[in-house]
Amino acid sequence: MAILESNKPVSLTQREVAVVVAQAVAKAALPIPSGKFRNDVDHIQIDPIVLEAKVTQPKPGIRLQFEVEGSYGITLNVKLEEFEASPVAYLQDLFKQLHPMLRNCQRLRNNKRLMNQAMYDILTEGVA
């Protein structure tokens, strides 16, 4: 019987959780080679962190940083407590939120480019 089929609790270290999440992100073909981040796992930089909020106690976590197409730098902070409670649901939620965020960033970048071009046209036409 495989360990995942049993009811025995499985405890993962911070590094093991980081590798599992990084491999899931890499399998989605999101990260691209970049000189900005260390290549710890498939072009993803992994750092152990302590997550602090004003109203809670500090909790261990991991930070994954990578670059995606379009020169977007992505930083994911994974809360170990939440991941260990339900790894599958955590990863599904992560990907459900990540793709719309990338699409919105691209839309904002395009809008900013259009606004900058319009401002440049106004400034250069006003001077001439």
mmCIF file of C-alpha atoms in Angstrom:
data_model
loop_
_atom_site.group_PDB
_atom_site.id
_atom_site.type_symbol
_atom_site.label_atom_id
_atom_site.label_comp_id
_atom_site.label_asym_id
_atom_site.label_seq_id
_atom_site.Cartn_x
_atom_site.Cartn_y
_atom_site.Cartn_z
ATOM 1 C CA MET A 1 0.000 0.000 0.000
ATOM 2 C CA ALA A 2 1.369 3.398 -0.967
ATOM 3 C CA ILE A 3 1.803 5.959 1.774
ATOM 4 C CA LEU A 4 -0.640 8.346 0.098
ATOM 5 C CA GLU A 5 -3.359 5.677 0.229
ATOM 6 C CA SER A 6 -2.916 5.095 3.941
ATOM 7 C CA ASN A 7 -4.308 7.218 6.751
ATOM 8 C CA LYS A 8 -0.873 7.791 8.246
ATOM 9 C CA PRO A 9 0.079 11.461 8.620
ATOM 10 C CA VAL A 10 2.941 12.534 6.394
ATOM 11 C CA SER A 11 5.185 15.380 7.461
ATOM 12 C CA LEU A 12 7.195 17.269 4.878
ATOM 13 C CA THR A 13 10.109 19.562 5.571
ATOM 14 C CA GLN A 14 10.171 23.134 4.350
ATOM 15 C CA ARG A 15 12.564 22.181 1.555
ATOM 16 C CA GLU A 16 10.427 19.246 0.422
ATOM 17 C CA VAL A 17 7.308 21.425 0.236
ATOM 18 C CA ALA A 18 9.281 24.004 -1.747
ATOM 19 C CA VAL A 19 10.419 21.395 -4.259
ATOM 20 C CA VAL A 20 6.885 19.965 -4.630
ATOM 21 C CA VAL A 21 5.368 23.407 -5.299
ATOM 22 C CA ALA A 22 8.251 24.425 -7.595
ATOM 23 C CA GLN A 23 7.864 21.252 -9.649
ATOM 24 C CA ALA A 24 4.120 21.862 -9.974
ATOM 25 C CA VAL A 25 4.785 25.416 -11.207
ATOM 26 C CA ALA A 26 7.503 24.197 -13.575
ATOM 27 C CA LYS A 27 5.198 21.501 -14.950
ATOM 28 C CA ALA A 28 2.772 24.283 -15.947
ATOM 29 C CA ALA A 29 5.586 25.650 -18.160
ATOM 30 C CA LEU A 30 5.433 29.086 -16.537
ATOM 31 C CA PRO A 31 9.069 29.808 -15.578
ATOM 32 C CA ILE A 32 11.538 30.854 -18.238
ATOM 33 C CA PRO A 33 15.334 31.034 -17.935
ATOM 34 C CA SER A 34 16.367 34.304 -16.348
ATOM 35 C CA GLY A 35 19.475 35.877 -14.933
ATOM 36 C CA LYS A 36 17.448 37.580 -12.200
ATOM 37 C CA PHE A 37 16.804 34.512 -10.041
ATOM 38 C CA ARG A 38 18.837 31.516 -8.899
ATOM 39 C CA ASN A 39 18.054 28.270 -10.669
ATOM 40 C CA ASP A 40 17.250 26.100 -7.641
ATOM 41 C CA VAL A 41 14.517 24.007 -9.312
ATOM 42 C CA ASP A 42 13.636 24.455 -13.000
ATOM 43 C CA HIS A 43 14.458 28.201 -13.191
ATOM 44 C CA ILE A 44 12.761 28.869 -9.833
ATOM 45 C CA GLN A 45 14.557 30.402 -6.862
ATOM 46 C CA ILE A 46 13.529 28.931 -3.488
ATOM 47 C CA ASP A 47 14.068 30.674 -0.149
ATOM 48 C CA PRO A 48 12.854 29.704 3.328
ATOM 49 C CA ILE A 49 11.054 32.609 5.004
ATOM 50 C CA VAL A 50 9.124 33.494 8.129
ATOM 51 C CA LEU A 51 5.714 34.985 7.384
ATOM 52 C CA GLU A 52 4.634 37.626 9.855
ATOM 53 C CA ALA A 53 1.361 39.473 10.147
ATOM 54 C CA LYS A 54 0.502 42.117 12.703
ATOM 55 C CA VAL A 55 -2.162 40.014 14.398
ATOM 56 C CA THR A 56 -0.649 36.516 14.247
ATOM 57 C CA GLN A 57 2.443 34.714 15.379
ATOM 58 C CA PRO A 58 5.292 34.293 12.870
ATOM 59 C CA LYS A 59 4.872 31.138 10.800
ATOM 60 C CA PRO A 60 7.311 29.276 8.534
ATOM 61 C CA GLY A 61 6.892 29.549 4.811
ATOM 62 C CA ILE A 62 8.706 29.423 1.519
ATOM 63 C CA ARG A 63 9.198 31.992 -1.199
ATOM 64 C CA LEU A 64 9.346 30.962 -4.845
ATOM 65 C CA GLN A 65 10.577 33.526 -7.347
ATOM 66 C CA PHE A 66 10.705 33.144 -11.094
ATOM 67 C CA GLU A 67 10.221 35.024 -14.320
ATOM 68 C CA VAL A 68 7.522 34.303 -16.888
ATOM 69 C CA GLU A 69 7.150 35.291 -20.512
ATOM 70 C CA GLY A 70 6.833 39.039 -20.943
ATOM 71 C CA SER A 71 9.535 39.745 -18.322
ATOM 72 C CA TYR A 72 7.137 39.474 -15.401
ATOM 73 C CA GLY A 73 8.791 38.605 -12.118
ATOM 74 C CA ILE A 74 6.582 36.421 -9.933
ATOM 75 C CA THR A 75 6.973 35.929 -6.194
ATOM 76 C CA LEU A 76 4.877 33.303 -4.444
ATOM 77 C CA ASN A 77 4.822 33.047 -0.664
ATOM 78 C CA VAL A 78 3.603 29.624 0.442
ATOM 79 C CA LYS A 79 2.275 29.213 3.970
ATOM 80 C CA LEU A 80 3.396 25.785 5.134
ATOM 81 C CA GLU A 81 0.462 25.388 7.537
ATOM 82 C CA GLU A 82 -2.099 25.933 4.785
ATOM 83 C CA PHE A 83 -0.201 23.753 2.308
ATOM 84 C CA GLU A 84 0.079 20.851 4.748
ATOM 85 C CA ALA A 85 -3.632 21.066 5.591
ATOM 86 C CA SER A 86 -4.624 20.402 1.970
ATOM 87 C CA PRO A 87 -1.834 20.292 -0.634
ATOM 88 C CA VAL A 88 -4.050 19.550 -3.632
ATOM 89 C CA ALA A 89 -6.562 22.290 -2.832
ATOM 90 C CA TYR A 90 -3.710 24.744 -2.142
ATOM 91 C CA LEU A 91 -2.100 24.121 -5.543
ATOM 92 C CA GLN A 92 -5.444 24.236 -7.364
ATOM 93 C CA ASP A 93 -6.256 27.572 -5.727
ATOM 94 C CA LEU A 94 -2.781 28.871 -6.546
ATOM 95 C CA PHE A 95 -3.146 28.131 -10.256
ATOM 96 C CA LYS A 96 -6.742 29.342 -10.326
ATOM 97 C CA GLN A 97 -5.519 32.744 -9.091
ATOM 98 C CA LEU A 98 -2.215 32.906 -10.967
ATOM 99 C CA HIS A 99 -3.456 32.798 -14.553
ATOM 100 C CA PRO A 100 -6.041 35.626 -14.177
ATOM 101 C CA MET A 101 -3.404 37.713 -12.374
ATOM 102 C CA LEU A 102 -0.994 37.302 -15.292
ATOM 103 C CA ARG A 103 -3.731 38.241 -17.758
ATOM 104 C CA ASN A 104 -4.627 41.344 -15.712
ATOM 105 C CA CYS A 105 -0.965 42.380 -15.509
ATOM 106 C CA GLN A 106 -0.661 42.153 -19.285
ATOM 107 C CA ARG A 107 -3.813 44.255 -19.694
ATOM 108 C CA LEU A 108 -2.489 46.881 -17.252
ATOM 109 C CA ARG A 109 0.860 46.953 -19.057
ATOM 110 C CA ASN A 110 -0.881 47.499 -22.414
ATOM 111 C CA ASN A 111 -3.092 50.256 -20.959
ATOM 112 C CA LYS A 112 -0.041 51.952 -19.423
ATOM 113 C CA ARG A 113 1.763 51.797 -22.779
ATOM 114 C CA LEU A 114 -1.221 53.407 -24.523
ATOM 115 C CA MET A 115 -1.468 56.148 -21.863
ATOM 116 C CA ASN A 116 2.262 56.867 -22.117
ATOM 117 C CA GLN A 117 2.030 57.101 -25.895
ATOM 118 C CA ALA A 118 -0.952 59.470 -25.657
ATOM 119 C CA MET A 119 0.897 61.651 -23.117
ATOM 120 C CA TYR A 120 3.992 61.712 -25.320
ATOM 121 C CA ASP A 121 1.889 62.747 -28.326
ATOM 122 C CA ILE A 122 0.299 65.571 -26.318
ATOM 123 C CA LEU A 123 3.656 66.813 -25.047
ATOM 124 C CA THR A 124 5.433 66.677 -28.400
ATOM 125 C CA GLU A 125 2.570 68.190 -30.392
ATOM 126 C CA GLY A 126 2.151 70.976 -27.837
ATOM 127 C CA VAL A 127 5.812 71.951 -28.147
ATOM 128 C CA ALA A 128 5.928 71.909 -31.952
#
